[in-house]
Coordinates of C-alpha atoms (C1' of nucleotides) in Angstrom, one line a residue:
Chain A
M620 CA 67.4 100.0 102.4
S621 CA 68.6 104.5 100.7
W622 CA 67.2 105.1 104.7
R623 CA 70.8 104.9 106.1
K624 CA 71.5 108.4 103.3
E625 CA 68.9 110.2 104.5
Q626 CA 69.2 109.5 107.7
R627 CA 72.8 110.8 107.8
R628 CA 71.3 113.9 105.5
A629 CA 68.7 114.6 108.3
E630 CA 70.9 114.3 111.5
R631 CA 73.2 116.8 109.8
G632 CA 71.9 118.7 107.0
Y633 CA 72.6 119.0 103.3
H634 CA 75.8 120.5 104.2
H635 CA 78.3 118.7 106.1
G636 CA 79.3 121.8 107.5
N637 CA 82.5 120.5 108.0
L638 CA 83.5 117.9 104.6
K639 CA 86.7 119.1 104.0
E640 CA 87.9 117.5 108.6
A641 CA 85.7 114.7 108.1
L642 CA 87.7 114.0 104.6
L643 CA 90.7 114.1 106.6
Q644 CA 89.9 112.5 109.5
A645 CA 88.6 109.4 107.8
A646 CA 91.2 109.2 105.0
L647 CA 93.3 109.1 108.0
G648 CA 91.8 105.9 109.5
L649 CA 91.6 104.6 106.1
I650 CA 94.7 104.7 105.4
A651 CA 96.5 103.2 108.5
E652 CA 93.9 100.1 107.9
K653 CA 94.6 99.6 104.6
G654 CA 98.0 101.4 103.4
A655 CA 97.7 104.0 100.9
A656 CA 97.6 101.9 98.5
G657 CA 94.1 100.4 99.3
F658 CA 92.7 103.2 100.8
T659 CA 89.8 105.3 98.3
F660 CA 88.7 108.2 97.4
A661 CA 84.7 106.9 97.7
D662 CA 85.3 105.0 101.0
A663 CA 86.3 108.5 102.3
A664 CA 83.4 110.3 101.1
R665 CA 81.3 107.5 102.8
M666 CA 82.4 107.7 106.0
A667 CA 81.4 111.6 105.6
G668 CA 78.1 110.8 105.0
V669 CA 78.7 112.0 101.7
S670 CA 78.0 111.4 97.4
A671 CA 80.9 110.1 95.0
A672 CA 81.4 114.2 94.5
A673 CA 81.1 116.0 97.4
P674 CA 85.0 115.8 98.0
Y675 CA 85.0 117.5 94.4
R676 CA 84.4 120.8 96.3
H677 CA 88.0 120.9 99.1
F678 CA 90.0 118.6 97.1
R679 CA 91.5 118.1 93.5
D680 CA 92.3 114.5 93.3
R681 CA 93.1 111.2 95.5
D682 CA 96.0 113.0 95.5
E683 CA 96.0 115.6 96.3
L684 CA 93.3 114.3 99.8
L685 CA 96.2 112.0 100.4
S686 CA 99.4 115.6 99.6
S687 CA 97.8 116.8 102.4
I688 CA 97.3 114.5 104.2
A689 CA 101.9 114.1 104.3
Q690 CA 101.9 117.3 104.3
R691 CA 99.9 117.0 107.8
G692 CA 102.3 114.8 108.7
F693 CA 105.4 116.2 107.9
E694 CA 104.2 118.5 110.7
Q695 CA 103.4 116.5 113.1
F696 CA 106.9 115.1 112.5
E697 CA 108.8 118.2 112.7
S698 CA 107.1 119.0 116.1
R699 CA 107.3 115.2 117.7
L700 CA 111.6 115.9 116.8
T701 CA 111.6 119.1 118.1
A702 CA 109.8 118.3 121.5
A703 CA 112.2 115.4 122.0
W704 CA 115.2 117.4 120.5
D705 CA 114.4 119.4 123.3
D706 CA 117.4 121.7 122.7
G707 CA 119.8 119.8 122.9
R708 CA 118.9 118.9 126.9
P709 CA 119.9 117.9 129.5
D710 CA 123.0 117.4 127.3
T711 CA 123.5 116.5 123.5
V712 CA 123.9 113.1 123.4
T713 CA 121.4 111.6 125.2
A714 CA 119.2 115.1 123.0
F715 CA 120.0 113.0 120.2
E716 CA 118.9 110.1 120.9
R717 CA 115.3 110.6 122.3
V718 CA 115.4 111.6 118.2
G719 CA 115.5 108.8 117.4
R720 CA 113.5 107.6 119.6
A721 CA 110.8 109.7 118.1
Y722 CA 111.3 108.4 114.6
L723 CA 110.3 106.0 115.4
A724 CA 107.7 106.2 118.2
F725 CA 105.9 108.3 114.9
A726 CA 106.5 105.2 112.7
R727 CA 104.8 103.4 115.1
E728 CA 102.0 105.3 116.4
E729 CA 101.4 106.8 113.4
P730 CA 101.1 104.3 110.8
A731 CA 99.2 106.5 108.9
F732 CA 101.1 109.6 108.8
Y733 CA 104.0 107.5 107.9
N734 CA 102.9 106.2 105.4
A735 CA 101.0 109.0 102.9
M736 CA 104.7 110.5 104.4
F737 CA 107.1 107.7 103.0
E738 CA 105.8 104.9 101.4
S739 CA 102.3 106.0 99.4
G740 CA 104.5 106.8 96.1
L741 CA 103.9 110.6 95.9
P742 CA 105.8 113.3 94.2
V743 CA 108.2 115.2 96.5
D744 CA 109.6 117.6 95.4
A745 CA 106.2 118.0 93.1
N746 CA 104.3 120.0 95.7
P747 CA 107.0 123.2 97.0
A748 CA 104.7 123.2 99.9
L749 CA 105.1 119.3 100.4
Q750 CA 108.7 119.3 100.3
A751 CA 108.7 122.3 102.7
A752 CA 107.0 120.7 105.1
S753 CA 110.0 117.2 104.3
E754 CA 112.7 120.1 105.1
R755 CA 111.5 122.3 107.9
A756 CA 111.8 118.1 109.1
F757 CA 114.4 117.1 108.3
N758 CA 116.2 119.7 109.7
I759 CA 115.9 119.8 112.9
I760 CA 117.2 116.7 112.6
R761 CA 120.7 118.5 110.8
A762 CA 120.3 120.7 113.4
A763 CA 120.7 118.3 116.2
A764 CA 123.9 117.2 114.0
E765 CA 124.8 120.0 113.9
R766 CA 125.0 120.6 117.6
L767 CA 126.5 117.2 117.8
A768 CA 129.0 118.3 115.8
A769 CA 130.0 120.7 117.2
L770 CA 131.2 119.3 119.9
A771 CA 133.1 116.7 117.8
P772 CA 136.8 115.5 120.5
P773 CA 139.4 117.6 119.7
G774 CA 142.1 116.4 117.8
T775 CA 139.9 114.7 115.1
P776 CA 138.6 116.1 112.2
R777 CA 135.4 117.4 112.6
P778 CA 132.7 115.8 110.3
P779 CA 130.2 116.9 108.2
A780 CA 126.8 117.7 109.9
M781 CA 125.3 118.2 107.2
M782 CA 126.3 113.8 106.3
M783 CA 125.2 112.8 109.7
A784 CA 122.6 114.2 109.9
L785 CA 121.2 112.7 106.7
H786 CA 123.1 109.2 108.3
I787 CA 121.2 109.8 110.5
W788 CA 117.9 110.1 108.9
S789 CA 118.6 107.4 107.4
M790 CA 119.3 105.0 109.8
S791 CA 115.8 105.6 111.1
H792 CA 113.6 105.0 108.3
G793 CA 115.4 102.0 107.7
V794 CA 115.0 101.0 110.6
A795 CA 111.1 101.6 111.3
S796 CA 110.6 100.5 107.5
L797 CA 111.8 97.6 108.0
F798 CA 111.3 96.4 111.6
S799 CA 108.8 99.1 113.4
R800 CA 105.5 99.8 111.1
G801 CA 102.8 98.5 112.9
D802 CA 100.9 95.7 111.7
A803 CA 104.0 94.4 110.0
A804 CA 106.9 94.2 112.6
R805 CA 107.3 91.8 110.3
R806 CA 110.9 89.8 111.1
K807 CA 111.8 88.2 114.3
L808 CA 113.8 90.6 115.8
P809 CA 116.3 89.1 118.4
M810 CA 116.3 93.6 120.1
S811 CA 113.0 95.7 119.4
P812 CA 113.3 98.7 117.0
D813 CA 114.0 101.4 118.9
E814 CA 117.9 98.9 120.7
L815 CA 118.3 98.2 117.1
L816 CA 118.0 102.5 116.8
E817 CA 119.7 103.3 120.1
A818 CA 122.9 100.4 119.6
E819 CA 122.9 101.5 115.6
V820 CA 123.2 105.1 116.6
L821 CA 125.3 104.9 119.6
I822 CA 127.9 102.6 117.3
Y823 CA 127.9 105.2 114.9
L824 CA 128.7 107.9 117.4
R825 CA 131.5 106.2 118.5
G826 CA 132.8 105.5 115.4
L827 CA 133.1 108.9 114.4
G828 CA 134.7 109.9 118.7
F829 CA 132.0 109.9 120.7
P830 CA 132.6 109.1 123.8
T831 CA 129.4 107.8 123.8
D832 CA 128.8 107.4 128.0
R833 CA 127.5 110.1 128.1
R834 CA 130.5 112.2 129.3
P835 CA 131.0 115.0 126.6
A836 CA 135.0 114.9 126.5
G837 CA 135.3 118.3 125.5
K838 CA 134.7 120.9 128.7
G839 CA 133.2 124.3 129.1
A840 CA 130.7 123.7 126.0
E841 CA 129.0 121.0 127.3
P842 CA 126.4 121.2 130.0
P843 CA 126.9 118.0 133.2
P844 CA 125.7 115.7 132.3
V845 CA 123.3 113.9 134.2
P846 CA 124.6 112.2 137.7
P847 CA 124.9 108.2 135.5
E848 CA 121.8 107.3 137.9
A849 CA 119.3 109.9 136.5
S850 CA 120.1 108.0 132.8
S851 CA 118.4 105.0 133.6
G852 CA 118.2 101.8 130.7
S853 CA 118.5 103.9 128.4
G854 CA 122.6 104.6 129.3
V855 CA 125.7 101.9 127.7
P856 CA 126.1 98.9 129.8
P857 CA 130.0 99.4 130.0
G858 CA 130.8 96.5 127.4
G859 CA 129.0 98.1 124.4
P860 CA 126.7 99.8 123.4
W861 CA 124.4 95.8 123.2
G862 CA 122.9 93.1 125.5
K863 CA 125.7 90.7 126.7
P864 CA 127.0 89.0 123.6
K865 CA 127.4 85.6 123.8
Chain B
M276 CA 89.6 99.6 64.3
S277 CA 90.6 96.7 65.9
W278 CA 91.9 95.3 64.3
R279 CA 95.0 95.4 65.6
K280 CA 94.3 92.3 67.9
E281 CA 93.0 90.8 65.0
Q282 CA 96.8 91.0 64.1
R283 CA 98.3 90.2 67.1
R284 CA 96.5 87.3 67.3
A285 CA 97.4 85.8 63.5
E286 CA 100.6 86.5 64.4
R287 CA 100.0 84.1 67.3
G288 CA 97.9 82.4 67.6
Y289 CA 94.6 81.7 69.8
H290 CA 96.5 80.6 72.4
H291 CA 99.8 83.1 73.4
G292 CA 102.0 80.0 73.9
N293 CA 104.5 82.7 76.8
L294 CA 101.9 84.4 78.6
K295 CA 103.1 84.0 82.4
E296 CA 106.4 84.6 81.6
A297 CA 105.1 87.7 79.0
L298 CA 103.2 89.2 82.2
L299 CA 105.7 89.4 83.8
Q300 CA 107.8 91.1 81.7
A301 CA 105.3 93.2 81.0
A302 CA 104.7 94.2 84.9
L303 CA 107.6 94.5 85.5
G304 CA 107.6 97.5 82.6
L305 CA 105.0 98.5 83.9
I306 CA 105.9 99.2 86.9
A307 CA 109.9 100.7 86.5
E308 CA 107.1 103.4 85.3
K309 CA 104.7 103.8 87.1
G310 CA 105.9 102.4 90.6
A311 CA 103.7 99.6 91.2
A312 CA 100.6 101.8 93.1
G313 CA 100.0 103.2 89.1
F314 CA 101.0 99.3 88.1
T315 CA 97.9 97.6 86.4
F316 CA 96.8 94.4 86.0
A317 CA 94.9 95.0 83.3
D318 CA 97.5 97.5 80.9
A319 CA 99.5 94.5 82.0
A320 CA 97.7 92.3 79.8
R321 CA 96.6 94.8 77.2
M322 CA 100.4 95.0 76.5
A323 CA 100.8 91.3 76.0
G324 CA 97.3 91.3 73.3
V325 CA 95.5 89.3 74.9
S326 CA 92.0 90.1 76.4
A327 CA 92.0 91.3 80.5
A328 CA 90.9 87.7 82.1
A329 CA 93.6 85.7 80.0
P330 CA 95.8 86.7 82.8
Y331 CA 93.6 85.1 85.9
R332 CA 94.5 81.0 84.4
H333 CA 98.3 82.0 85.7
F334 CA 97.7 84.1 88.0
R335 CA 95.3 84.3 91.0
D336 CA 95.0 87.9 90.7
R337 CA 96.3 91.0 90.5
D338 CA 98.1 90.5 94.1
E339 CA 99.8 86.9 92.8
L340 CA 101.2 89.2 90.2
L341 CA 103.2 90.9 92.1
S342 CA 104.2 88.5 94.7
S343 CA 105.6 86.7 91.7
I344 CA 107.4 90.0 91.2
A345 CA 109.1 90.7 94.5
Q346 CA 109.4 86.4 94.5
R347 CA 112.1 86.9 91.7
G348 CA 113.2 90.4 92.5
F349 CA 114.6 88.3 96.4
E350 CA 115.7 86.4 94.1
Q351 CA 118.3 87.7 91.6
F352 CA 118.5 90.7 94.9
E353 CA 120.1 87.4 96.9
S354 CA 121.9 86.8 94.2
R355 CA 123.6 89.9 93.0
L356 CA 124.4 90.6 97.0
T357 CA 125.7 86.7 97.1
A358 CA 128.2 88.0 93.5
A359 CA 129.2 90.9 95.9
W360 CA 129.6 89.4 98.7
D361 CA 131.7 86.5 97.3
D362 CA 132.7 85.3 99.8
G363 CA 135.1 87.5 101.9
R364 CA 137.0 88.3 99.3
P365 CA 139.5 90.4 98.7
D366 CA 138.9 91.4 102.5
T367 CA 136.3 91.1 104.9
V368 CA 136.1 94.6 105.0
T369 CA 136.0 96.2 101.5
A370 CA 133.6 92.5 101.3
F371 CA 131.2 93.9 102.6
E372 CA 131.2 97.0 101.8
R373 CA 131.1 95.8 98.2
V374 CA 127.3 94.4 99.0
G375 CA 126.6 98.1 100.5
R376 CA 127.5 99.0 96.9
A377 CA 125.4 96.0 95.8
Y378 CA 121.9 96.8 97.3
L379 CA 121.8 100.4 96.0
A380 CA 122.9 99.3 92.8
F381 CA 120.2 96.7 93.0
A382 CA 117.4 99.7 94.3
R383 CA 118.7 101.6 92.2
E384 CA 118.6 99.4 87.9
E385 CA 115.8 97.5 89.4
P386 CA 113.4 99.6 90.8
A387 CA 111.1 97.3 89.3
F388 CA 111.9 94.7 91.3
Y389 CA 112.8 97.1 94.3
N390 CA 109.5 98.3 94.3
A391 CA 107.1 94.8 94.5
M392 CA 110.1 93.7 97.2
F393 CA 109.5 96.6 100.1
E394 CA 107.6 99.3 98.4
S395 CA 104.9 97.8 96.8
G396 CA 103.2 97.4 100.8
L397 CA 102.7 93.2 99.8
P398 CA 102.2 91.8 103.5
V399 CA 105.7 90.0 103.6
D400 CA 104.4 87.4 106.0
A401 CA 101.5 86.2 104.0
N402 CA 103.1 84.3 102.1
P403 CA 105.9 81.6 102.8
A404 CA 108.0 81.5 99.9
L405 CA 108.6 85.2 98.9
Q406 CA 109.0 85.3 103.2
A407 CA 111.5 82.7 102.4
A408 CA 113.8 84.1 100.1
S409 CA 113.2 87.6 101.4
E410 CA 115.1 85.6 104.4
R411 CA 117.5 84.3 102.5
A412 CA 118.6 87.4 101.2
F413 CA 118.7 89.1 104.3
N414 CA 121.6 86.2 105.6
I415 CA 123.8 86.7 102.5
I416 CA 124.6 89.9 104.4
R417 CA 123.8 88.3 107.9
A418 CA 126.9 85.7 106.8
A419 CA 128.9 88.7 106.2
A420 CA 128.3 90.1 109.5
E421 CA 129.0 87.3 110.7
R422 CA 132.5 86.5 108.9
L423 CA 133.7 90.2 110.6
A424 CA 132.2 90.3 113.6
A425 CA 134.5 86.4 114.2
L426 CA 136.8 89.5 112.8
A427 CA 136.8 91.5 115.9
P428 CA 139.4 92.8 117.1
P429 CA 140.5 91.7 120.4
G430 CA 139.8 93.4 123.7
T431 CA 136.9 94.5 122.8
P432 CA 133.6 92.7 123.1
R433 CA 132.9 90.5 120.0
P434 CA 129.5 92.8 118.4
P435 CA 126.0 90.1 118.0
A436 CA 126.8 89.7 113.7
M437 CA 122.9 88.7 113.8
M438 CA 122.5 92.6 115.3
M439 CA 124.8 93.9 113.2
A440 CA 124.0 92.3 109.5
L441 CA 120.3 94.2 111.4
H442 CA 121.9 97.2 111.2
I443 CA 123.4 97.4 107.5
W444 CA 120.6 96.3 105.8
S445 CA 118.8 99.4 107.6
M446 CA 121.2 101.0 106.6
S447 CA 121.8 100.4 103.0
H448 CA 117.6 100.3 103.7
G449 CA 117.0 103.9 104.7
V450 CA 120.0 105.0 101.7
A451 CA 118.2 103.6 99.4
S452 CA 114.7 104.6 99.9
L453 CA 115.3 108.2 101.0
F454 CA 118.3 109.0 98.6
S455 CA 118.9 106.4 95.3
R456 CA 115.8 105.6 94.1
G457 CA 115.5 106.0 90.1
D458 CA 113.6 109.8 88.9
A459 CA 113.2 109.7 92.7
A460 CA 116.5 111.1 94.4
R461 CA 114.2 114.0 95.0
R462 CA 116.6 115.4 98.1
K463 CA 119.7 117.5 97.5
L464 CA 122.4 116.0 98.2
P465 CA 126.2 117.3 99.5
M466 CA 128.0 113.1 98.4
S467 CA 126.0 110.3 95.7
P468 CA 124.1 107.7 97.9
D469 CA 127.0 105.3 97.0
E470 CA 129.6 107.8 99.0
L471 CA 127.2 108.4 102.2
L472 CA 126.1 104.6 102.1
E473 CA 129.8 103.9 102.9
A474 CA 130.8 106.4 104.6
E475 CA 127.6 105.7 106.6
V476 CA 129.1 101.9 107.1
L477 CA 133.3 102.5 107.2
I478 CA 132.1 105.1 110.5
Y479 CA 130.1 102.3 112.4
L480 CA 132.6 100.1 111.6
R481 CA 135.2 101.8 112.8
G482 CA 132.2 102.1 116.1
L483 CA 132.2 98.7 116.1
G484 CA 136.4 99.6 117.2
F485 CA 137.3 97.9 113.3
P486 CA 140.0 99.1 111.6
T487 CA 138.6 101.0 108.9
D488 CA 142.1 101.4 106.3
R489 CA 141.3 98.7 105.2
R490 CA 144.8 96.9 107.5
P491 CA 142.9 94.2 109.7
A492 CA 144.1 94.2 112.8
G493 CA 144.0 90.3 114.0
K494 CA 147.1 88.2 111.4
G495 CA 146.2 85.0 110.0
A496 CA 142.8 85.2 110.7
E497 CA 142.0 87.6 107.3
P498 CA 144.2 87.4 104.0
P499 CA 146.9 89.7 103.3
P500 CA 145.0 93.1 101.7
V501 CA 145.1 94.8 99.0
P502 CA 148.2 96.3 98.4
P503 CA 146.8 100.0 99.3
E504 CA 147.5 101.6 95.2
A505 CA 145.0 99.0 94.4
S506 CA 141.9 99.8 95.9
S507 CA 141.4 103.0 93.6
G508 CA 139.2 105.1 94.9
S509 CA 137.1 103.6 97.0
G510 CA 140.1 103.3 99.9
V511 CA 139.3 105.4 103.2
P512 CA 141.4 108.8 103.0
P513 CA 143.7 109.2 106.0
G514 CA 141.5 112.1 107.0
G515 CA 138.6 109.9 108.1
P516 CA 136.0 107.8 105.5
W517 CA 134.7 111.7 104.8
G518 CA 135.7 114.8 102.8
K519 CA 137.2 117.6 103.6
P520 CA 135.2 119.1 106.7
K521 CA 135.7 123.1 105.6
Chain C
dA1448 C1' 62.7 139.2 101.2
dG1449 C1' 65.5 138.0 97.6
dC1450 C1' 70.8 137.0 96.2
dT1451 C1' 74.4 134.3 95.3
dC1452 C1' 78.2 130.7 95.7
dA1453 C1' 79.6 127.8 98.0
dT1454 C1' 78.9 122.5 99.0
dG1455 C1' 76.9 118.9 98.3
dT1456 C1' 73.1 115.0 95.3
dG1457 C1' 72.4 111.9 91.4
dA1458 C1' 73.8 110.5 86.5
dA1459 C1' 76.7 109.4 83.5
dC1460 C1' 81.9 107.4 81.7
dG1461 C1' 85.1 105.3 81.5
dA1462 C1' 89.0 102.2 83.1
dC1463 C1' 89.6 98.6 87.3
dT1464 C1' 88.8 94.1 88.5
dT1465 C1' 87.0 89.7 88.3
dT1466 C1' 84.0 85.9 87.9
dT1467 C1' 81.4 83.2 84.4
dA1468 C1' 80.4 80.8 80.9
dC1469 C1' 81.7 79.5 76.5
dA1470 C1' 85.9 79.0 72.2
dT1471 C1' 89.6 76.7 70.3
dG1472 C1' 93.8 74.2 69.8
dA1473 C1' 97.8 71.4 71.1
dG1474 C1' 98.6 67.1 72.5
dC1475 C1' 98.0 62.3 73.9
dT1476 C1' 95.5 57.4 73.0
dG1477 C1' 94.1 54.3 71.0
Chain D
dC1284 C1' 94.9 59.5 61.6
dA1285 C1' 90.3 60.5 64.3
dG1286 C1' 88.5 61.9 68.3
dC1287 C1' 89.0 63.3 73.5
dT1288 C1' 90.1 65.8 76.3
dC1289 C1' 91.7 70.0 79.5
dA1290 C1' 95.6 73.9 80.0
dT1291 C1' 94.4 78.6 77.5
dG1292 C1' 92.8 81.6 75.5
dT1293 C1' 87.6 85.3 74.7
dA1294 C1' 83.6 88.1 75.3
dA1295 C1' 80.1 90.2 78.6
dA1296 C1' 78.8 91.4 82.9
dA1297 C1' 78.0 92.9 87.7
dG1298 C1' 80.1 96.0 91.1
dT1299 C1' 84.1 99.6 92.0
dC1300 C1' 86.7 103.5 91.4
dG1301 C1' 88.0 108.1 90.0
dT1302 C1' 85.6 112.0 87.7
dT1303 C1' 82.4 115.6 85.6
dC1304 C1' 78.5 118.1 84.3
dA1305 C1' 74.2 119.9 85.8
dC1306 C1' 71.1 120.6 88.4
dA1307 C1' 70.1 121.3 93.7
dT1308 C1' 69.8 122.9 98.3
dG1309 C1' 70.6 126.7 102.0
dA1310 C1' 74.2 130.0 104.5
dG1311 C1' 74.8 134.7 104.9
dC1312 C1' 74.5 139.1 103.2
dT1313 C1' 71.8 143.2 101.3

DNA sequence: AGCTCATGTGAACGACTTTTACATGAGCTG
DNA sequence: CAGCTCATGTAAAAGTCGTTCACATGAGCT
């Protein structure tokens, strides 16, 4: 019953040729299925068709593989946030909310990455590269917050952008962790996680004095707003950022 | 040299007498140290001075021990939130913020419970008792939100309490997960997690139209507010719910 | 053709989880 | 108090993992 392994070896020769990548992919799949805790180094090796010792030629230990995945995750995360932000087009508030949705979408569509990044218990601060990658991702949110803060309605004190960024991050992460994960969209909600986050952010921005109907109060500093009929669906209903209160 | 085990046995006899509780305590300590992932059934047994097989007389498997801890955690969580809410005294907004701080305090002071409850990857929905306990805890937040929603300033549409509760929960959980965990207060922050959350909640409430200076707008429905000099430190500075913007 | 070194193998170690057959003794029953 | 029973503990064993080590292989360079 070990002709399977022989078979495999016959197919690909003694050397795998691309083991590092294969291990990363295998691990990604396993983490998506069973979570970072349930993922096993040996399993990844098996899935790649190599012995249990082979992975040690490419990763110091199981943790390093996990870190590599988290690192890659932060990079993809950053690029998705960057794309969503799109340098604040067509207007800052719209783009800002798109970033929020992108956060949730990432958590939903890349559960393995999200898990490795935020739920694996990895000591992020122990790995400089990882920390840097994480920071780069956060900086997207920060940059967006900065642009938003600059639009603060005149007359009111300008909110610190850093604080706004942290607030938005915590909201996004909270919603994602609690309500938006793969098979784990555990609680029954009166609204989708996306709607929940969108309303949350809108209420928050309104609390800062921002007009949340997509019509910026400042003039000139902001490109002309999208015509109302173009902001399909995600526009704020007249009553407020939530459905009809009953 | 296995006289240690003999020693222990001599001290307590063949039967432990209170093994279940001892295991729970041991596990709690281990999880606090090394996280739910690093915690080991065998270690707990060792710590309690029994063989590795003994725990199976009290827990079906490692997961059941973890679940028991999470369950207990939710119960303590509920009671702490209940105490913090204190039925909305002295006024709803103050009590509401106290709940937020209690959330963070729990995450900080009971990392083992928090870990088991929210970060262990336990399938909460697979265990009805656990799910119920979790729901009971959340219901505190929901009840508080309901009271708050009832105070919504007249004229504006009344926000759905359930949505508010989910929002507050996500903020609290987001801040706790990202910034407020034991050795893992990873990122450098311009303010403490408590301040961060407090500002976040205040801005949010203001976004809903609530007066956030602790002086309720409605009259009669709310007990008289605390005199300003009594709300030490946690009162809202005149400029807004954050420090001086520079 | 031959060398070398990155890459993979198998065996082995200790730790962990879980099951099984057996041991102990606390507490009830007569 | 004697005897029984059953909850609770033990040791041993099987299977899995992580990790290391000595050794094998063969890709690519000289």
